[in-house]
Coordinates of C-alpha atoms and ligand atoms in Angstrom, one line a residue:
M301 CA -37.8 -26.1 -4.0
L302 CA -34.2 -26.1 -2.8
G303 CA -33.9 -28.1 -0.6
E304 CA -31.9 -30.1 -2.8
I305 CA -29.2 -26.8 -3.6
R306 CA -29.6 -26.3 0.2
E307 CA -27.8 -29.6 0.8
K308 CA -25.0 -28.5 -1.7
V309 CA -24.4 -25.4 -0.8
H310 CA -23.6 -26.4 3.3
S311 CA -22.1 -29.4 2.1
A312 CA -19.6 -27.3 -0.4
F313 CA -20.3 -29.4 -3.6
R314 CA -20.7 -27.7 -6.7
L315 CA -23.7 -26.5 -8.3
T316 CA -24.8 -27.6 -11.8
R317 CA -26.0 -26.1 -14.9
E318 CA -29.6 -26.8 -14.2
D319 CA -29.3 -25.8 -10.5
A320 CA -28.6 -22.1 -11.7
L321 CA -31.7 -22.8 -13.7
K322 CA -33.7 -23.4 -10.9
L323 CA -31.9 -20.3 -9.2
F324 CA -33.0 -18.2 -11.7
R325 CA -36.4 -19.4 -12.1
T326 CA -36.8 -19.1 -8.6
D327 CA -39.4 -16.8 -6.8
D328 CA -38.0 -17.9 -3.6
I329 CA -35.3 -14.9 -3.8
F330 CA -35.2 -14.8 0.7
T331 CA -33.9 -18.4 0.4
L332 CA -31.6 -17.7 -3.0
G333 CA -29.9 -14.6 -0.9
E334 CA -29.4 -16.6 2.4
L335 CA -27.9 -19.0 0.7
A336 CA -25.7 -16.6 -1.5
A337 CA -24.8 -14.9 1.4
F338 CA -23.7 -18.6 3.4
S339 CA -21.6 -18.9 0.4
A340 CA -20.0 -15.5 0.2
S341 CA -19.6 -15.8 4.8
T342 CA -17.0 -19.3 3.8
H343 CA -15.2 -17.3 0.8
N344 CA -15.1 -13.9 2.9
G345 CA -15.9 -13.9 6.7
D346 CA -18.3 -11.0 7.3
R347 CA -15.8 -8.9 5.7
A348 CA -17.3 -6.1 2.5
Y349 CA -15.0 -4.8 0.6
Y350 CA -13.7 -1.1 -0.5
V351 CA -11.3 1.1 -2.3
R352 CA -9.9 4.5 -2.8
N353 CA -9.8 4.7 -6.8
I354 CA -10.3 6.8 -9.3
H355 CA -11.5 5.5 -12.9
V356 CA -10.0 7.2 -15.8
N357 CA -11.6 7.1 -19.3
P358 CA -8.4 8.3 -21.2
T359 CA -10.9 8.4 -24.8
N360 CA -14.2 7.5 -25.9
I361 CA -13.3 7.5 -29.6
C362 CA -13.8 4.1 -30.8
V363 CA -13.7 1.7 -33.9
N364 CA -16.6 -0.4 -32.5
R365 CA -19.7 0.7 -32.7
C366 CA -21.4 -1.8 -29.4
R367 CA -24.9 -2.1 -29.2
F368 CA -25.3 -1.2 -25.7
C369 CA -23.0 1.5 -26.0
A370 CA -24.0 4.7 -25.1
F371 CA -20.0 6.2 -24.5
S372 CA -18.7 5.8 -27.8
R373 CA -18.0 8.2 -30.6
S374 CA -16.3 7.9 -33.9
R375 CA -13.5 10.7 -34.5
G376 CA -15.0 14.5 -35.0
E377 CA -18.5 13.6 -34.2
K378 CA -20.2 15.5 -31.4
G379 CA -19.2 14.3 -27.8
A380 CA -15.4 13.2 -28.5
F381 CA -12.9 13.0 -25.8
E382 CA -9.4 11.7 -25.8
L383 CA -7.2 12.5 -22.9
T384 CA -3.6 13.9 -23.3
I385 CA -1.2 11.8 -20.5
E386 CA -0.8 15.2 -18.9
Q387 CA -5.1 15.2 -18.4
I388 CA -4.8 12.1 -17.0
I389 CA -1.6 12.7 -14.7
K390 CA -3.5 15.9 -13.6
N391 CA -6.8 13.8 -13.0
I392 CA -5.0 11.0 -11.0
E393 CA -3.4 14.2 -9.6
E394 CA -6.4 16.1 -8.0
A395 CA -8.2 12.4 -6.7
M396 CA -5.5 11.6 -4.7
P397 CA -4.9 10.2 -2.7
V398 CA -6.4 6.8 -4.3
S399 CA -4.4 4.2 -4.2
E400 CA -5.6 2.7 -7.7
A401 CA -6.2 3.9 -11.5
H402 CA -8.9 1.7 -12.6
I403 CA -8.3 2.7 -16.3
V404 CA -10.9 1.8 -19.5
G405 CA -11.6 3.2 -22.5
G406 CA -12.7 3.3 -26.6
L407 CA -9.9 1.8 -29.7
H408 CA -8.7 4.5 -30.6
P409 CA -7.8 4.0 -34.4
D410 CA -4.6 6.8 -34.8
W411 CA -2.8 5.9 -31.1
P412 CA -0.3 2.9 -31.6
F413 CA 0.4 0.5 -28.9
E414 CA 3.7 2.7 -27.8
H415 CA 0.9 5.1 -27.0
Y416 CA -0.5 3.0 -24.1
L417 CA 3.4 2.4 -22.9
K418 CA 4.1 6.1 -22.6
M419 CA 0.4 5.8 -21.1
L420 CA 1.2 3.6 -18.3
S421 CA 4.8 5.1 -17.6
A422 CA 4.0 8.4 -17.0
I423 CA 1.8 7.3 -14.6
R424 CA 3.8 4.6 -13.1
N425 CA 7.0 7.7 -12.8
E426 CA 4.7 9.9 -11.1
F427 CA 2.8 8.0 -9.1
P428 CA 5.0 5.1 -8.1
E429 CA 2.7 3.1 -5.3
L430 CA -0.2 3.4 -7.5
H431 CA -1.6 0.2 -8.8
I432 CA -2.8 0.3 -12.0
K433 CA -5.7 -1.5 -13.1
A434 CA -5.7 -0.9 -17.0
F435 CA -7.0 -2.3 -20.3
T436 CA -9.8 -5.0 -20.4
A437 CA -8.8 -8.2 -22.4
T438 CA -10.5 -6.1 -25.9
E439 CA -8.4 -3.8 -25.8
V440 CA -5.5 -5.6 -24.9
D441 CA -6.6 -7.9 -28.4
Y442 CA -6.7 -4.5 -29.9
M443 CA -2.8 -3.3 -29.3
R444 CA -2.4 -7.0 -30.5
R445 CA -3.6 -5.9 -34.0
I446 CA -2.4 -3.1 -33.8
S447 CA 1.4 -3.4 -33.2
G448 CA 1.5 -6.9 -34.9
K449 CA 3.0 -8.5 -32.4
G450 CA 2.1 -12.0 -30.3
L451 CA -0.2 -11.9 -27.2
K452 CA 2.5 -12.5 -24.8
E453 CA 4.7 -10.0 -26.1
V454 CA 2.2 -7.6 -25.4
L455 CA 1.1 -8.2 -21.7
W456 CA 4.8 -8.3 -21.2
R457 CA 5.6 -5.3 -22.4
L458 CA 2.5 -3.4 -21.0
K459 CA 3.7 -5.7 -17.3
E460 CA 7.3 -3.8 -18.1
H461 CA 5.5 -0.3 -17.9
G462 CA 3.5 -0.8 -15.1
L463 CA 0.5 -2.8 -15.7
G464 CA -0.7 -4.2 -13.0
S465 CA -3.6 -6.3 -13.1
M466 CA -6.5 -5.7 -16.0
P467 CA -10.0 -4.7 -15.2
G468 CA -12.9 -7.7 -16.2
G469 CA -14.1 -5.2 -18.6
G470 CA -15.5 -6.5 -22.8
A471 CA -17.0 -9.7 -21.7
E472 CA -20.5 -8.7 -22.4
I473 CA -22.9 -11.9 -22.9
F474 CA -20.4 -15.1 -24.1
N475 CA -23.1 -16.7 -26.3
N476 CA -21.9 -15.7 -30.0
A477 CA -25.3 -15.4 -31.6
V478 CA -26.0 -13.3 -28.9
R479 CA -23.3 -11.4 -29.1
E480 CA -23.3 -10.7 -33.3
K481 CA -26.6 -8.7 -32.1
L482 CA -25.0 -6.5 -29.6
C483 CA -21.3 -6.1 -30.4
P484 CA -20.4 -7.6 -34.3
E485 CA -17.4 -6.0 -34.8
K486 CA -16.2 -6.1 -31.0
L487 CA -13.9 -9.7 -29.8
G488 CA -15.6 -12.8 -29.8
S489 CA -16.2 -14.6 -26.9
E490 CA -12.9 -17.6 -27.6
G491 CA -11.0 -14.3 -28.3
W492 CA -12.0 -13.0 -24.7
L493 CA -10.8 -16.0 -23.0
E494 CA -7.9 -16.5 -25.0
V495 CA -5.7 -13.2 -23.9
T496 CA -7.8 -13.5 -20.4
E497 CA -6.1 -17.6 -20.1
A498 CA -3.0 -15.5 -21.2
A499 CA -3.0 -12.9 -18.8
H500 CA -3.2 -15.2 -16.1
A501 CA -0.5 -17.3 -17.6
S502 CA 1.9 -13.9 -18.1
G503 CA 0.7 -13.9 -13.9
I504 CA -1.3 -10.7 -14.8
R505 CA -4.8 -11.5 -12.3
T506 CA -7.9 -10.0 -13.9
N507 CA -10.9 -9.7 -13.1
A508 CA -14.1 -10.8 -15.4
T509 CA -17.5 -9.7 -15.7
M510 CA -21.1 -10.2 -17.4
L511 CA -23.5 -7.7 -19.7
Y512 CA -27.2 -9.5 -18.3
G513 CA -30.5 -7.4 -18.4
H514 CA -30.8 -7.0 -22.4
L515 CA -31.2 -9.9 -25.1
E516 CA -29.6 -12.0 -23.2
S517 CA -31.6 -15.9 -21.3
Y518 CA -30.6 -17.3 -18.1
E519 CA -29.3 -19.5 -20.3
D520 CA -26.8 -17.9 -21.7
R521 CA -25.4 -16.2 -18.1
V522 CA -25.1 -19.7 -17.0
D523 CA -23.1 -20.7 -19.7
H524 CA -21.0 -17.6 -19.4
L525 CA -20.3 -18.7 -15.3
L526 CA -19.8 -21.8 -16.7
K527 CA -17.0 -20.9 -19.0
L528 CA -15.3 -18.6 -16.7
R529 CA -15.4 -21.2 -14.0
E530 CA -14.2 -23.8 -15.7
L531 CA -11.3 -21.1 -17.0
Q532 CA -10.6 -20.4 -13.4
D533 CA -10.3 -24.1 -12.3
R534 CA -7.4 -24.1 -15.1
T535 CA -5.3 -20.5 -13.9
F536 CA -6.8 -19.4 -11.0
G537 CA -6.0 -15.8 -11.5
F538 CA -9.3 -13.7 -11.0
Q539 CA -9.7 -12.0 -8.5
A540 CA -13.8 -10.9 -8.6
F541 CA -16.2 -11.2 -11.4
I542 CA -18.4 -8.7 -11.8
P543 CA -22.3 -9.1 -12.9
L544 CA -23.2 -5.4 -15.1
S545 CA -26.5 -4.4 -15.1
Y546 CA -27.4 -3.2 -18.8
H547 CA -28.3 1.6 -18.6
P548 CA -30.6 1.4 -21.8
M549 CA -31.1 4.9 -22.6
N550 CA -29.3 6.3 -25.7
T551 CA -28.4 3.4 -26.6
D552 CA -29.7 1.4 -29.9
I553 CA -30.9 -1.5 -28.2
G554 CA -32.6 0.7 -26.0
G555 CA -34.6 -2.3 -23.7
E556 CA -35.9 -0.8 -19.9
G557 CA -32.7 -2.6 -17.9
A558 CA -32.8 -5.2 -15.7
S559 CA -35.1 -4.5 -12.4
G560 CA -33.9 -4.4 -8.6
I561 CA -34.7 -8.9 -8.2
E562 CA -33.2 -9.1 -11.0
D563 CA -30.1 -7.9 -9.9
L564 CA -29.6 -8.9 -6.8
K565 CA -30.5 -12.6 -8.6
T566 CA -28.3 -12.6 -10.9
I567 CA -25.4 -11.2 -7.5
A568 CA -26.2 -14.5 -5.9
V569 CA -26.5 -16.7 -8.4
S570 CA -22.9 -15.3 -9.0
R571 CA -21.9 -16.2 -6.0
L572 CA -23.4 -19.3 -5.8
M573 CA -22.1 -20.6 -9.1
L574 CA -18.4 -19.5 -9.3
D575 CA -17.2 -21.2 -5.7
N576 CA -13.6 -20.7 -7.4
F577 CA -13.7 -17.1 -7.6
P578 CA -12.7 -14.9 -4.0
H579 CA -14.7 -12.0 -4.8
I580 CA -17.9 -11.0 -6.3
K581 CA -18.6 -7.1 -6.8
A582 CA -21.8 -5.1 -6.8
Y583 CA -20.1 -2.5 -8.8
W584 CA -22.6 0.9 -7.2
V585 CA -22.4 2.9 -10.5
M586 CA -24.3 0.4 -12.4
L587 CA -26.6 -1.0 -9.5
G588 CA -27.2 2.1 -7.7
E589 CA -26.2 2.6 -3.7
K590 CA -29.1 0.7 -2.6
I591 CA -29.3 -2.1 -4.2
S592 CA -25.5 -2.5 -3.6
Q593 CA -26.2 -2.4 -0.3
L594 CA -28.4 -5.2 0.0
A595 CA -26.3 -6.8 -2.7
L596 CA -24.7 -7.6 0.2
L597 CA -26.4 -9.5 2.1
F598 CA -26.9 -11.3 -1.5
G599 CA -23.8 -11.9 -2.0
A600 CA -21.5 -9.6 -2.9
D601 CA -18.3 -8.5 -0.9
D602 CA -17.2 -5.6 -2.8
L603 CA -18.7 -2.1 -3.8
D604 CA -16.0 -1.9 -6.0
G605 CA -14.4 2.5 -4.6
T606 CA -14.7 5.7 -4.8
V607 CA -14.6 5.9 -8.4
I608 CA -14.9 9.1 -9.2
D609 CA -15.0 9.9 -12.8
E610 CA -17.0 7.1 -15.2
K611 CA -18.4 7.9 -18.6
I612 CA -19.6 5.0 -19.2
T613 CA -22.4 4.1 -16.8
Y614 CA -23.5 8.0 -17.2
S615 CA -23.5 8.0 -20.8
A616 CA -26.1 5.2 -21.0
G617 CA -28.3 7.2 -18.3
G618 CA -27.1 5.9 -14.5
V619 CA -28.2 7.9 -11.9
S620 CA -25.9 7.6 -9.0
R621 CA -23.3 10.3 -8.5
R622 CA -19.9 11.2 -9.5
G623 CA -18.1 9.7 -6.8
I624 CA -18.7 8.5 -3.1
T625 CA -16.3 9.2 -0.3
E626 CA -14.8 6.8 1.6
E627 CA -17.3 7.9 4.5
E628 CA -20.4 7.1 2.6
L629 CA -18.9 3.6 1.7
V630 CA -18.1 3.0 5.2
N631 CA -21.5 3.6 6.4
L632 CA -23.1 1.3 3.7
I633 CA -21.5 -1.5 4.7
R634 CA -21.5 -1.0 8.3
A635 CA -25.7 -0.4 7.6
S636 CA -25.8 -4.2 6.1
G637 CA -24.5 -5.7 9.0
R638 CA -20.9 -6.1 7.7
K639 CA -17.4 -5.3 8.3
P640 CA -15.8 -2.9 5.8
V641 CA -12.6 -3.7 5.0
K642 CA -10.5 -1.1 2.8
R643 CA -8.8 -2.6 0.9
D644 CA -5.5 -3.1 -1.6
S645 CA -5.9 -4.2 -5.4
F646 CA -4.9 -7.9 -4.4
Y647 CA -7.8 -7.7 -1.3
E648 CA -5.1 -7.1 1.3
P649 CA -6.0 -4.7 3.7
A650 CA -5.1 -2.0 2.7
R651 CA -2.2 -0.4 4.0
K652 CA -0.6 3.2 4.3
W653 CA 0.9 4.4 1.6
R654 CA 2.6 8.1 0.5
V655 CA 1.3 9.9 -2.2
K656 CA 5.0 11.8 -4.0
A657 CA 5.6 14.9 -1.9
Ligands
V47_786 O1 -17.1 -3.9 -20.8 C1 -21.1 -0.3 -21.4 C2 -20.2 -2.2 -19.7 C3 -18.1 -2.4 -19.2 C4 -23.0 -0.1 -20.7 O2 -13.1 -4.6 -13.3 C5 -22.5 -1.2 -20.4 O3 -13.3 -3.9 -11.3 C6 -24.8 -1.4 -18.4 O4 -16.0 -3.6 -16.5 N1 -25.5 -0.3 -19.6 C7 -16.7 -1.8 -18.7 N2 -23.4 -1.6 -18.9 C8 -16.8 -1.2 -17.4 C9 -16.1 -2.8 -16.5 C10 -15.9 -2.7 -14.9 C11 -16.9 -1.6 -14.3 C12 -16.1 -1.8 -12.7 C13 -15.8 -2.9 -12.4 C14 -15.1 -3.5 -13.6 C15 -13.6 -4.0 -12.9 C16 -15.1 -3.4 -14.8 O5 -19.3 -1.7 -18.9 C17 -17.7 -2.3 -20.5 C18 -19.6 -3.1 -20.6 O6 -20.0 -4.2 -20.2 N3 -20.9 -1.3 -20.3 N4 -22.2 -0.2 -21.8 C19 -24.6 0.6 -20.7 N5 -25.0 1.1 -21.4

């Protein structure tokens, strides 16, 4: 049944919407995995990447109330927190040696644009060699609104103050009818794509995500992938795509979340459809270590990294540990038959780097 698709994959022909739907609907998970693994090998050989990183969530106070999010709080609500810049620096200091800080948080009602710039400058001054991957397209759009500045200027100022690249969050699912049910106040899909395209035009590389396993259909997932593929054809600014497996606990929409088979299928179809994306990431915090390891045989080539203290997944019932050692990541990768490569934030093999004395 997948014979025609196999031929296309082996001759590097672009897959269509119908192909993607067929792949999502197949029960032949082994053939799907084999095709995705073949595709991954054409992009990355037998390499599987990881990075020494820390995730920092500066605040969970957010003006939006996304119905899939168990992390956000209103100002003054029980469990609300906001880190000072000094606390952020201390958290990074304690995590050293890491080469990357991944920073995303809520849309704080009181922080001015200058606060984000100060945060970046302070981190850059303290850790000159650290790569700062910060702020989703949703946060950047919020900065544009609170500052009254143009998108280009916001991006330029972030870059000037130390932003190295942007993570892929906030994309959720692009179908606006589903998005309206999930996160009515959030930046719409056109806005997310606009900010991302502007970031690429400003020389800022980004990732892209897709939240799946909630109210969306296979058609919605395919549509999401096609929109990303189209944008990447124009900009080539995306580095990695990360399918995010929805965690239902403590959320308004509830539900069950995706099964392990759905997780593997989504990784595999993403690898096959996003032929212009260099990397597909299996984010172990959301998938769990075991499914992430299997994902390396289903088209993924990156496990993210040591992570340390991410709070978004844990708020929604994530059961993976709060961090993983480099040795454990290497062992997970080796046991899958892939070759572990410690990378920097642009997927170059990590070089030795110094911690400020
Ligand atoms: O945008 C929120 C998702 C995202 C839930 O770019 C949830 O390298 C599952 O984007 N269940 C933030 N997901 C995380 C993110 C990310 C993670 C790792 C690597 C990168 C990267 C980006 O988390 C949000 C949203 O889509 N999220 N709540 C939940 N209940």
